[in-house]
Amino acid sequence: MDKKATPNKLASFFKKLGPGLITGASDDDPSGIATYSQAGAQFGLLTLWTSLLTFPLMAAIQGMCARIGLVTCQGLTVTLKQHYPRPVLYIMLLFSFPAITLNIGADIQGMGAVCNMIFPSVPVPVFCVAITAVMMFVIIQFSYEKIAMILKWLCLSLLLYIIVPFMIKQNWGDIAKHTFIPTIQYNKDFFSIIVAILGTTISPYLFFWQTTMEAEDQAHNGKGIVVDKRVLSEMKTDVNTGMLFSNMVMFFIILTAGSVLFPAGVREIDTVDQAAKALEPLAGKLTYLIFATGVLGTGLLAIPVLAGSQSYMLAETLGWQAGLDKKFSQAKPFYVSIIISLVVGLSLDFLGVSPIKALLYTAIAYGLTAPVMIVMIMHIGNNKKIMKEYTNSKLSNTLGGLTLLLMTAAAVAMIWFLF
């Protein structure tokens, strides 16, 4: 009896996981991995505590977005368009679109560079074109269920980053100390990396993706008619698991770089392939291959989320037919916008745009947009006209307020450091 009950409980748990898990996992994209690797390489284990800070903040904001999607059965863009002044929506789009496109470009370049490391005889641009072509084919040809299932399985690739630190000798007492006791250095470089971590983990495109996918998932499964305690409980399980998973991966990437690269004197990691290359002579070929393979898995997971969120935002703003479950002929503008975002992202490599510059501009745009978006999400979450009896709890508002405070401080700090 007990033997049968355990698998059934596990199966029931995994069945509840969907949009929240995919959103959390896609946050650890190749550009995010480069940021976390830089944090570990530059400061060792000093930034491990940030994963404990960002988890509840991410969970609170993404939980609000998921609940908005469940209750309204529509994307965040539609809700903003219906209930708020149009300029608010247009400002969000103005900042989000360039940032998302640059993010796509940086991720494609990162994946291409990693593929080139594994197969040096094939040039990076060839891999970039092939990766983009595969993405287009999968997004256009496969149904929503297949894409959701593929993304769900790709989440497993992130487990590779949890394995890597256990392949290296660690001082677990020191790790525990830096995890639970925050260390802060009062200098520009340290605060810059904290700002980068916050901007990487709490990204506005995830707000739009979470809301839209929650609404689409509910509508697709026929569960969107009645929102009750069970549905909300399953949503919380999904979101909290996804955000916990995301922050665990961030923790272990910082740990890997901090325990291998930092002691070896490697202080600068500009791209994700540099992180993988630096690991090979220090931690062995197997560790390097596992790290590199993880980059490919996370890129394949994140790029459809980036391109999809951008196209949903555009389609919902302009009133186009949209949905990953629709055929190309049923939602041509929606799919064409996905193709354009991928092609423009790919073109950055051929135009000579540096991945690091792309990430810098992305961080600036996200940093400026995030505080405004958090204000809007909290306002929607507390608006009884929209949310009815499912408004934010006191805990959600407290965590949301803390997130707003930190993201605003991060935006101010980022502008200060730049100018």
GROMACS .gro file of C-alpha atoms in nm:
model
  419
    1MET     CA    1   0.000   0.000   0.000
    2ASP     CA    2   0.273   0.248   0.104
    3LYS     CA    3   0.488   0.150  -0.195
    4LYS     CA    4   0.204   0.235  -0.434
    5ALA     CA    5   0.111   0.554  -0.250
    6THR     CA    6   0.455   0.715  -0.287
    7PRO     CA    7   0.472   0.693  -0.670
    8ASN     CA    8   0.112   0.813  -0.689
    9LYS     CA    9   0.193   1.117  -0.472
   10LEU     CA   10   0.499   1.193  -0.682
   11ALA     CA   11   0.300   1.159  -1.006
   12SER     CA   12   0.029   1.386  -0.864
   13PHE     CA   13   0.292   1.643  -0.761
   14PHE     CA   14   0.463   1.650  -1.101
   15LYS     CA   15   0.126   1.674  -1.274
   16LYS     CA   16   0.065   2.002  -1.091
   17LEU     CA   17   0.386   2.150  -1.230
   18GLY     CA   18   0.356   2.351  -1.551
   19PRO     CA   19   0.379   2.726  -1.623
   20GLY     CA   20   0.546   2.805  -1.289
   21LEU     CA   21   0.817   2.543  -1.330
   22ILE     CA   22   0.887   2.647  -1.691
   23THR     CA   23   0.896   3.017  -1.598
   24GLY     CA   24   1.136   2.957  -1.308
   25ALA     CA   25   1.365   2.732  -1.510
   26SER     CA   26   1.371   2.965  -1.812
   27ASP     CA   27   1.498   3.244  -1.585
   28ASP     CA   28   1.832   3.057  -1.568
   29ASP     CA   29   1.910   3.119  -1.935
   30PRO     CA   30   2.266   3.134  -2.079
   31SER     CA   31   2.292   3.507  -2.006
   32GLY     CA   32   2.181   3.443  -1.647
   33ILE     CA   33   2.438   3.165  -1.614
   34ALA     CA   34   2.708   3.412  -1.728
   35THR     CA   35   2.596   3.661  -1.460
   36TYR     CA   36   2.599   3.399  -1.182
   37SER     CA   37   2.936   3.267  -1.301
   38GLN     CA   38   3.078   3.621  -1.289
   39ALA     CA   39   2.944   3.664  -0.934
   40GLY     CA   40   3.123   3.347  -0.821
   41ALA     CA   41   3.445   3.418  -1.013
   42GLN     CA   42   3.471   3.776  -0.889
   43PHE     CA   43   3.363   3.734  -0.527
   44GLY     CA   44   3.391   3.364  -0.447
   45LEU     CA   45   3.113   3.251  -0.213
   46LEU     CA   46   3.022   3.601  -0.091
   47THR     CA   47   2.701   3.628  -0.298
   48LEU     CA   48   2.552   3.285  -0.215
   49TRP     CA   49   2.306   3.449   0.028
   50THR     CA   50   2.133   3.631  -0.258
   51SER     CA   51   1.956   3.307  -0.360
   52LEU     CA   52   1.777   3.304  -0.023
   53LEU     CA   53   1.674   3.666  -0.076
   54THR     CA   54   1.547   3.637  -0.433
   55PHE     CA   55   1.342   3.316  -0.385
   56PRO     CA   56   1.052   3.465  -0.178
   57LEU     CA   57   1.056   3.783  -0.388
   58MET     CA   58   1.031   3.591  -0.716
   59ALA     CA   59   0.767   3.358  -0.573
   60ALA     CA   60   0.555   3.651  -0.455
   61ILE     CA   61   0.560   3.846  -0.784
   62GLN     CA   62   0.523   3.541  -1.011
   63GLY     CA   63   0.245   3.415  -0.780
   64MET     CA   64   0.057   3.741  -0.832
   65CYS     CA   65   0.103   3.712  -1.209
   66ALA     CA   66  -0.020   3.352  -1.207
   67ARG     CA   67  -0.327   3.443  -1.003
   68ILE     CA   68  -0.406   3.731  -1.242
   69GLY     CA   69  -0.389   3.484  -1.532
   70LEU     CA   70  -0.612   3.235  -1.350
   71VAL     CA   71  -0.880   3.483  -1.246
   72THR     CA   72  -0.894   3.694  -1.564
   73CYS     CA   73  -0.824   3.406  -1.808
   74GLN     CA   74  -0.618   3.650  -2.015
   75GLY     CA   75  -0.265   3.782  -2.046
   76LEU     CA   76  -0.120   4.073  -1.849
   77THR     CA   77  -0.112   4.290  -2.162
   78VAL     CA   78  -0.491   4.253  -2.212
   79THR     CA   79  -0.559   4.339  -1.847
   80LEU     CA   80  -0.340   4.650  -1.870
   81LYS     CA   81  -0.512   4.751  -2.196
   82GLN     CA   82  -0.862   4.710  -2.051
   83HIS     CA   83  -0.818   4.872  -1.711
   84TYR     CA   84  -0.531   5.122  -1.732
   85PRO     CA   85  -0.424   5.418  -1.948
   86ARG     CA   86  -0.275   5.309  -2.280
   87PRO     CA   87   0.053   5.502  -2.229
   88VAL     CA   88   0.138   5.265  -1.938
   89LEU     CA   89   0.115   4.966  -2.172
   90TYR     CA   90   0.308   5.136  -2.452
   91ILE     CA   91   0.591   5.235  -2.217
   92MET     CA   92   0.616   4.872  -2.103
   93LEU     CA   93   0.637   4.754  -2.463
   94LEU     CA   94   0.887   5.026  -2.555
   95PHE     CA   95   1.132   4.910  -2.289
   96SER     CA   96   1.055   4.538  -2.301
   97PHE     CA   97   1.087   4.469  -2.674
   98PRO     CA   98   1.449   4.583  -2.724
   99ALA     CA   99   1.551   4.412  -2.398
  100ILE     CA  100   1.391   4.080  -2.492
  101THR     CA  101   1.540   4.091  -2.845
  102LEU     CA  102   1.889   4.162  -2.705
  103ASN     CA  103   1.841   3.882  -2.453
  104ILE     CA  104   1.747   3.639  -2.733
  105GLY     CA  105   2.053   3.745  -2.931
  106ALA     CA  106   2.288   3.703  -2.634
  107ASP     CA  107   2.146   3.358  -2.559
  108ILE     CA  108   2.178   3.240  -2.922
  109GLN     CA  109   2.538   3.363  -2.931
  110GLY     CA  110   2.614   3.192  -2.601
  111MET     CA  111   2.470   2.861  -2.720
  112GLY     CA  112   2.657   2.887  -3.052
  113ALA     CA  113   2.987   2.954  -2.872
  114VAL     CA  114   2.937   2.655  -2.640
  115CYS     CA  115   2.853   2.426  -2.935
  116ASN     CA  116   3.171   2.549  -3.106
  117MET     CA  117   3.374   2.455  -2.796
  118ILE     CA  118   3.242   2.100  -2.813
  119PHE     CA  119   3.273   2.078  -3.195
  120PRO     CA  120   3.552   2.327  -3.287
  121SER     CA  121   3.548   2.239  -3.658
  122VAL     CA  122   3.204   2.400  -3.701
  123PRO     CA  123   3.203   2.786  -3.688
  124VAL     CA  124   2.993   2.966  -3.425
  125PRO     CA  125   2.765   3.141  -3.682
  126VAL     CA  126   2.667   2.803  -3.833
  127PHE     CA  127   2.556   2.680  -3.491
  128CYS     CA  128   2.368   3.006  -3.427
  129VAL     CA  129   2.175   2.973  -3.754
  130ALA     CA  130   2.100   2.603  -3.688
  131ILE     CA  131   1.977   2.675  -3.333
  132THR     CA  132   1.749   2.954  -3.459
  133ALA     CA  133   1.610   2.730  -3.736
  134VAL     CA  134   1.534   2.451  -3.486
  135MET     CA  135   1.355   2.699  -3.257
  136MET     CA  136   1.139   2.827  -3.542
  137PHE     CA  137   1.046   2.476  -3.655
  138VAL     CA  138   0.948   2.357  -3.305
  139ILE     CA  139   0.745   2.670  -3.218
  140ILE     CA  140   0.556   2.675  -3.549
  141GLN     CA  141   0.504   2.303  -3.604
  142PHE     CA  142   0.435   2.167  -3.257
  143SER     CA  143   0.112   2.207  -3.060
  144TYR     CA  144   0.090   2.381  -2.722
  145GLU     CA  145   0.087   2.045  -2.538
  146LYS     CA  146   0.403   1.928  -2.715
  147ILE     CA  147   0.586   2.255  -2.660
  148ALA     CA  148   0.483   2.262  -2.292
  149MET     CA  149   0.597   1.901  -2.251
  150ILE     CA  150   0.931   1.968  -2.427
  151LEU     CA  151   0.993   2.274  -2.207
  152LYS     CA  152   0.901   2.076  -1.897
  153TRP     CA  153   1.153   1.803  -1.980
  154LEU     CA  154   1.420   2.061  -2.069
  155CYS     CA  155   1.392   2.183  -1.709
  156LEU     CA  156   1.582   1.865  -1.617
  157SER     CA  157   1.891   2.006  -1.792
  158LEU     CA  158   1.924   2.249  -1.501
  159LEU     CA  159   1.986   1.956  -1.267
  160LEU     CA  160   2.332   1.936  -1.427
  161TYR     CA  161   2.430   2.253  -1.240
  162ILE     CA  162   2.325   2.101  -0.910
  163ILE     CA  163   2.549   1.800  -0.980
  164VAL     CA  164   2.867   1.995  -1.073
  165PRO     CA  165   2.966   2.126  -0.725
  166PHE     CA  166   2.950   1.773  -0.580
  167MET     CA  167   3.217   1.666  -0.829
  168ILE     CA  168   3.463   1.904  -0.661
  169LYS     CA  169   3.598   1.902  -0.305
  170GLN     CA  170   3.403   2.161  -0.104
  171ASN     CA  171   3.425   2.330   0.235
  172TRP     CA  172   3.060   2.291   0.332
  173GLY     CA  173   3.103   2.483   0.658
  174ASP     CA  174   3.222   2.788   0.466
  175ILE     CA  175   2.940   2.744   0.215
  176ALA     CA  176   2.679   2.734   0.494
  177LYS     CA  177   2.828   3.046   0.654
  178HIS     CA  178   2.808   3.252   0.332
  179THR     CA  179   2.461   3.117   0.253
  180PHE     CA  180   2.296   3.214   0.581
  181ILE     CA  181   2.509   3.510   0.692
  182PRO     CA  182   2.504   3.789   0.429
  183THR     CA  183   2.839   3.945   0.345
  184ILE     CA  184   2.836   4.289   0.188
  185GLN     CA  185   3.132   4.474   0.043
  186TYR     CA  186   3.087   4.850   0.014
  187ASN     CA  187   3.232   4.905  -0.331
  188LYS     CA  188   3.105   4.966  -0.684
  189ASP     CA  189   3.192   4.619  -0.820
  190PHE     CA  190   3.008   4.433  -0.543
  191PHE     CA  191   2.692   4.643  -0.570
  192SER     CA  192   2.707   4.614  -0.949
  193ILE     CA  193   2.695   4.234  -0.930
  194ILE     CA  194   2.409   4.245  -0.676
  195VAL     CA  195   2.215   4.471  -0.915
  196ALA     CA  196   2.294   4.231  -1.203
  197ILE     CA  197   2.169   3.931  -0.999
  198LEU     CA  198   1.843   4.109  -0.910
  199GLY     CA  199   1.790   4.218  -1.271
  200THR     CA  200   1.857   3.866  -1.398
  201THR     CA  201   1.627   3.687  -1.154
  202ILE     CA  202   1.334   3.933  -1.151
  203SER     CA  203   1.284   4.007  -1.522
  204PRO     CA  204   0.968   4.178  -1.657
  205TYR     CA  205   0.925   3.938  -1.953
  206LEU     CA  206   0.864   3.659  -1.701
  207PHE     CA  207   0.567   3.854  -1.558
  208PHE     CA  208   0.398   3.856  -1.899
  209TRP     CA  209   0.487   3.494  -1.978
  210GLN     CA  210   0.363   3.361  -1.641
  211THR     CA  211   0.026   3.539  -1.670
  212THR     CA  212  -0.037   3.439  -2.031
  213MET     CA  213   0.072   3.077  -1.985
  214GLU     CA  214  -0.142   3.039  -1.674
  215ALA     CA  215  -0.447   3.170  -1.865
  216GLU     CA  216  -0.368   2.955  -2.169
  217ASP     CA  217  -0.303   2.644  -1.961
  218GLN     CA  218  -0.632   2.687  -1.777
  219ALA     CA  219  -0.829   2.749  -2.095
  220HIS     CA  220  -0.659   2.457  -2.271
  221ASN     CA  221  -0.737   2.214  -1.991
  222GLY     CA  222  -1.089   2.344  -1.938
  223LYS     CA  223  -1.015   2.448  -1.579
  224GLY     CA  224  -1.057   2.820  -1.627
  225ILE     CA  225  -1.434   2.825  -1.556
  226VAL     CA  226  -1.410   2.799  -1.177
  227VAL     CA  227  -1.123   2.929  -0.967
  228ASP     CA  228  -1.137   2.768  -0.625
  229LYS     CA  229  -0.900   2.688  -0.337
  230ARG     CA  230  -0.778   2.368  -0.503
  231VAL     CA  231  -0.687   2.546  -0.828
  232LEU     CA  232  -0.512   2.826  -0.637
  233SER     CA  233  -0.328   2.573  -0.420
  234GLU     CA  234  -0.204   2.385  -0.728
  235MET     CA  235  -0.093   2.715  -0.882
  236LYS     CA  236   0.103   2.807  -0.567
  237THR     CA  237   0.271   2.465  -0.565
  238ASP     CA  238   0.370   2.508  -0.929
  239VAL     CA  239   0.501   2.865  -0.892
  240ASN     CA  240   0.684   2.806  -0.563
  241THR     CA  241   0.848   2.490  -0.700
  242GLY     CA  242   0.956   2.671  -1.017
  243MET     CA  243   1.104   2.967  -0.827
  244LEU     CA  244   1.275   2.739  -0.572
  245PHE     CA  245   1.425   2.536  -0.858
  246SER     CA  246   1.542   2.856  -1.031
  247ASN     CA  247   1.714   2.987  -0.718
  248MET     CA  248   1.871   2.651  -0.637
  249VAL     CA  249   2.032   2.648  -0.981
  250MET     CA  250   2.153   3.006  -0.931
  251PHE     CA  251   2.302   2.903  -0.594
  252PHE     CA  252   2.489   2.606  -0.740
  253ILE     CA  253   2.626   2.802  -1.038
  254ILE     CA  254   2.764   3.071  -0.804
  255LEU     CA  255   2.901   2.790  -0.586
  256THR     CA  256   3.073   2.619  -0.882
  257ALA     CA  257   3.238   2.941  -1.002
  258GLY     CA  258   3.316   3.054  -0.648
  259SER     CA  259   3.480   2.728  -0.544
  260VAL     CA  260   3.669   2.659  -0.871
  261LEU     CA  261   3.735   2.982  -1.063
  262PHE     CA  262   3.778   3.227  -0.773
  263PRO     CA  263   4.052   3.029  -0.589
  264ALA     CA  264   4.235   2.985  -0.923
  265GLY     CA  265   4.247   3.362  -0.975
  266VAL     CA  266   3.993   3.371  -1.261
  267ARG     CA  267   3.810   3.700  -1.200
  268GLU     CA  268   3.649   3.796  -1.532
  269ILE     CA  269   3.372   3.592  -1.696
  270ASP     CA  270   3.220   3.789  -1.982
  271THR     CA  271   3.036   3.506  -2.160
  272VAL     CA  272   2.896   3.170  -2.065
  273ASP     CA  273   3.143   2.982  -2.287
  274GLN     CA  274   3.429   3.151  -2.098
  275ALA     CA  275   3.290   3.003  -1.776
  276ALA     CA  276   3.281   2.655  -1.930
  277LYS     CA  277   3.633   2.692  -2.079
  278ALA     CA  278   3.776   2.811  -1.746
  279LEU     CA  279   3.635   2.505  -1.568
  280GLU     CA  280   3.805   2.246  -1.794
  281PRO     CA  281   4.168   2.276  -1.676
  282LEU     CA  282   4.062   2.336  -1.314
  283ALA     CA  283   3.784   2.082  -1.258
  284GLY     CA  284   3.828   1.829  -1.541
  285LYS     CA  285   3.673   1.762  -1.880
  286LEU     CA  286   3.360   1.591  -1.743
  287THR     CA  287   3.269   1.893  -1.528
  288TYR     CA  288   3.326   2.122  -1.826
  289LEU     CA  289   3.109   1.908  -2.055
  290ILE     CA  290   2.827   1.891  -1.799
  291PHE     CA  291   2.839   2.270  -1.755
  292ALA     CA  292   2.840   2.325  -2.134
  293THR     CA  293   2.553   2.080  -2.192
  294GLY     CA  294   2.349   2.263  -1.931
  295VAL     CA  295   2.394   2.587  -2.127
  296LEU     CA  296   2.242   2.427  -2.436
  297GLY     CA  297   1.946   2.288  -2.239
  298THR     CA  298   1.873   2.620  -2.070
  299GLY     CA  299   1.900   2.808  -2.401
  300LEU     CA  300   1.655   2.574  -2.571
  301LEU     CA  301   1.421   2.631  -2.277
  302ALA     CA  302   1.460   3.008  -2.243
  303ILE     CA  303   1.458   3.131  -2.603
  304PRO     CA  304   1.103   3.008  -2.683
  305VAL     CA  305   0.987   3.171  -2.358
  306LEU     CA  306   1.155   3.502  -2.452
  307ALA     CA  307   1.026   3.502  -2.812
  308GLY     CA  308   0.684   3.373  -2.706
  309SER     CA  309   0.635   3.634  -2.432
  310GLN     CA  310   0.726   3.913  -2.674
  311SER     CA  311   0.482   3.788  -2.940
  312TYR     CA  312   0.200   3.740  -2.690
  313MET     CA  313   0.252   4.099  -2.570
  314LEU     CA  314   0.236   4.233  -2.925
  315ALA     CA  315  -0.060   4.016  -3.027
  316GLU     CA  316  -0.261   4.105  -2.715
  317THR     CA  317  -0.189   4.475  -2.765
  318LEU     CA  318  -0.295   4.476  -3.131
  319GLY     CA  319  -0.582   4.229  -3.093
  320TRP     CA  320  -0.430   3.953  -3.308
  321GLN     CA  321  -0.521   3.587  -3.282
  322ALA     CA  322  -0.253   3.433  -3.062
  323GLY     CA  323  -0.168   3.100  -2.905
  324LEU     CA  324   0.090   2.825  -2.931
  325ASP     CA  325  -0.196   2.577  -2.979
  326LYS     CA  326  -0.307   2.753  -3.299
  327LYS     CA  327  -0.176   2.657  -3.643
  328PHE     CA  328   0.036   2.902  -3.841
  329SER     CA  329  -0.253   2.980  -4.078
  330GLN     CA  330  -0.479   3.065  -3.780
  331ALA     CA  331  -0.239   3.313  -3.617
  332LYS     CA  332   0.000   3.433  -3.889
  333PRO     CA  333   0.093   3.772  -3.734
  334PHE     CA  334   0.162   3.603  -3.398
  335TYR     CA  335   0.399   3.346  -3.549
  336VAL     CA  336   0.559   3.599  -3.787
  337SER     CA  337   0.643   3.819  -3.487
  338ILE     CA  338   0.812   3.518  -3.322
  339ILE     CA  339   1.013   3.456  -3.641
  340ILE     CA  340   1.114   3.824  -3.661
  341SER     CA  341   1.227   3.834  -3.297
  342LEU     CA  342   1.442   3.524  -3.350
  343VAL     CA  343   1.590   3.655  -3.677
  344VAL     CA  344   1.667   3.997  -3.525
  345GLY     CA  345   1.824   3.826  -3.222
  346LEU     CA  346   2.032   3.608  -3.454
  347SER     CA  347   2.139   3.909  -3.664
  348LEU     CA  348   2.311   4.068  -3.363
  349ASP     CA  349   2.588   3.810  -3.401
  350PHE     CA  350   2.642   3.903  -3.768
  351LEU     CA  351   2.622   4.277  -3.695
  352GLY     CA  352   2.910   4.242  -3.451
  353VAL     CA  353   2.707   4.335  -3.141
  354SER     CA  354   2.897   4.211  -2.836
  355PRO     CA  355   2.699   3.969  -2.614
  356ILE     CA  356   2.826   4.161  -2.312
  357LYS     CA  357   2.701   4.493  -2.448
  358ALA     CA  358   2.370   4.325  -2.535
  359LEU     CA  359   2.339   4.200  -2.177
  360LEU     CA  360   2.432   4.542  -2.038
  361TYR     CA  361   2.160   4.714  -2.241
  362THR     CA  362   1.917   4.435  -2.149
  363ALA     CA  363   1.992   4.485  -1.779
  364ILE     CA  364   1.936   4.860  -1.811
  365ALA     CA  365   1.600   4.817  -1.987
  366TYR     CA  366   1.484   4.545  -1.744
  367GLY     CA  367   1.605   4.748  -1.446
  368LEU     CA  368   1.409   5.055  -1.554
  369THR     CA  369   1.095   4.859  -1.644
  370ALA     CA  370   1.076   4.618  -1.347
  371PRO     CA  371   0.979   4.868  -1.071
  372VAL     CA  372   0.697   5.015  -1.285
  373MET     CA  373   0.571   4.667  -1.375
  374ILE     CA  374   0.578   4.554  -1.011
  375VAL     CA  375   0.366   4.858  -0.915
  376MET     CA  376   0.114   4.769  -1.187
  377ILE     CA  377   0.103   4.399  -1.092
  378MET     CA  378   0.049   4.484  -0.724
  379HIS     CA  379  -0.224   4.732  -0.818
  380ILE     CA  380  -0.400   4.472  -1.036
  381GLY     CA  381  -0.355   4.209  -0.763
  382ASN     CA  382  -0.534   4.435  -0.513
  383ASN     CA  383  -0.801   4.559  -0.754
  384LYS     CA  384  -1.130   4.394  -0.652
  385LYS     CA  385  -1.293   4.498  -0.978
  386ILE     CA  386  -1.046   4.274  -1.163
  387MET     CA  387  -0.957   4.008  -0.904
  388LYS     CA  388  -1.291   3.988  -0.717
  389GLU     CA  389  -1.236   3.790  -0.395
  390TYR     CA  390  -0.891   3.671  -0.504
  391THR     CA  391  -0.693   3.985  -0.421
  392ASN     CA  392  -0.342   3.974  -0.274
  393SER     CA  393  -0.283   3.850   0.079
  394LYS     CA  394  -0.093   4.061   0.334
  395LEU     CA  395   0.211   3.839   0.287
  396SER     CA  396   0.202   3.884  -0.091
  397ASN     CA  397   0.178   4.262  -0.053
  398THR     CA  398   0.461   4.270   0.200
  399LEU     CA  399   0.692   4.065  -0.020
  400GLY     CA  400   0.581   4.259  -0.328
  401GLY     CA  401   0.658   4.587  -0.152
  402LEU     CA  402   1.003   4.459  -0.054
  403THR     CA  403   1.065   4.350  -0.413
  404LEU     CA  404   0.961   4.694  -0.539
  405LEU     CA  405   1.193   4.862  -0.288
  406LEU     CA  406   1.492   4.648  -0.385
  407MET     CA  407   1.431   4.671  -0.762
  408THR     CA  408   1.391   5.051  -0.739
  409ALA     CA  409   1.715   5.073  -0.539
  410ALA     CA  410   1.880   4.848  -0.797
  411ALA     CA  411   1.760   5.070  -1.084
  412VAL     CA  412   1.890   5.385  -0.910
  413ALA     CA  413   2.221   5.212  -0.832
  414MET     CA  414   2.255   5.092  -1.192
  415ILE     CA  415   2.205   5.445  -1.329
  416TRP     CA  416   2.449   5.580  -1.068
  417PHE     CA  417   2.719   5.325  -1.163
  418LEU     CA  418   2.673   5.392  -1.534
  419PHE     CA  419   2.668   5.771  -1.530
   0.00000   0.00000   0.00000
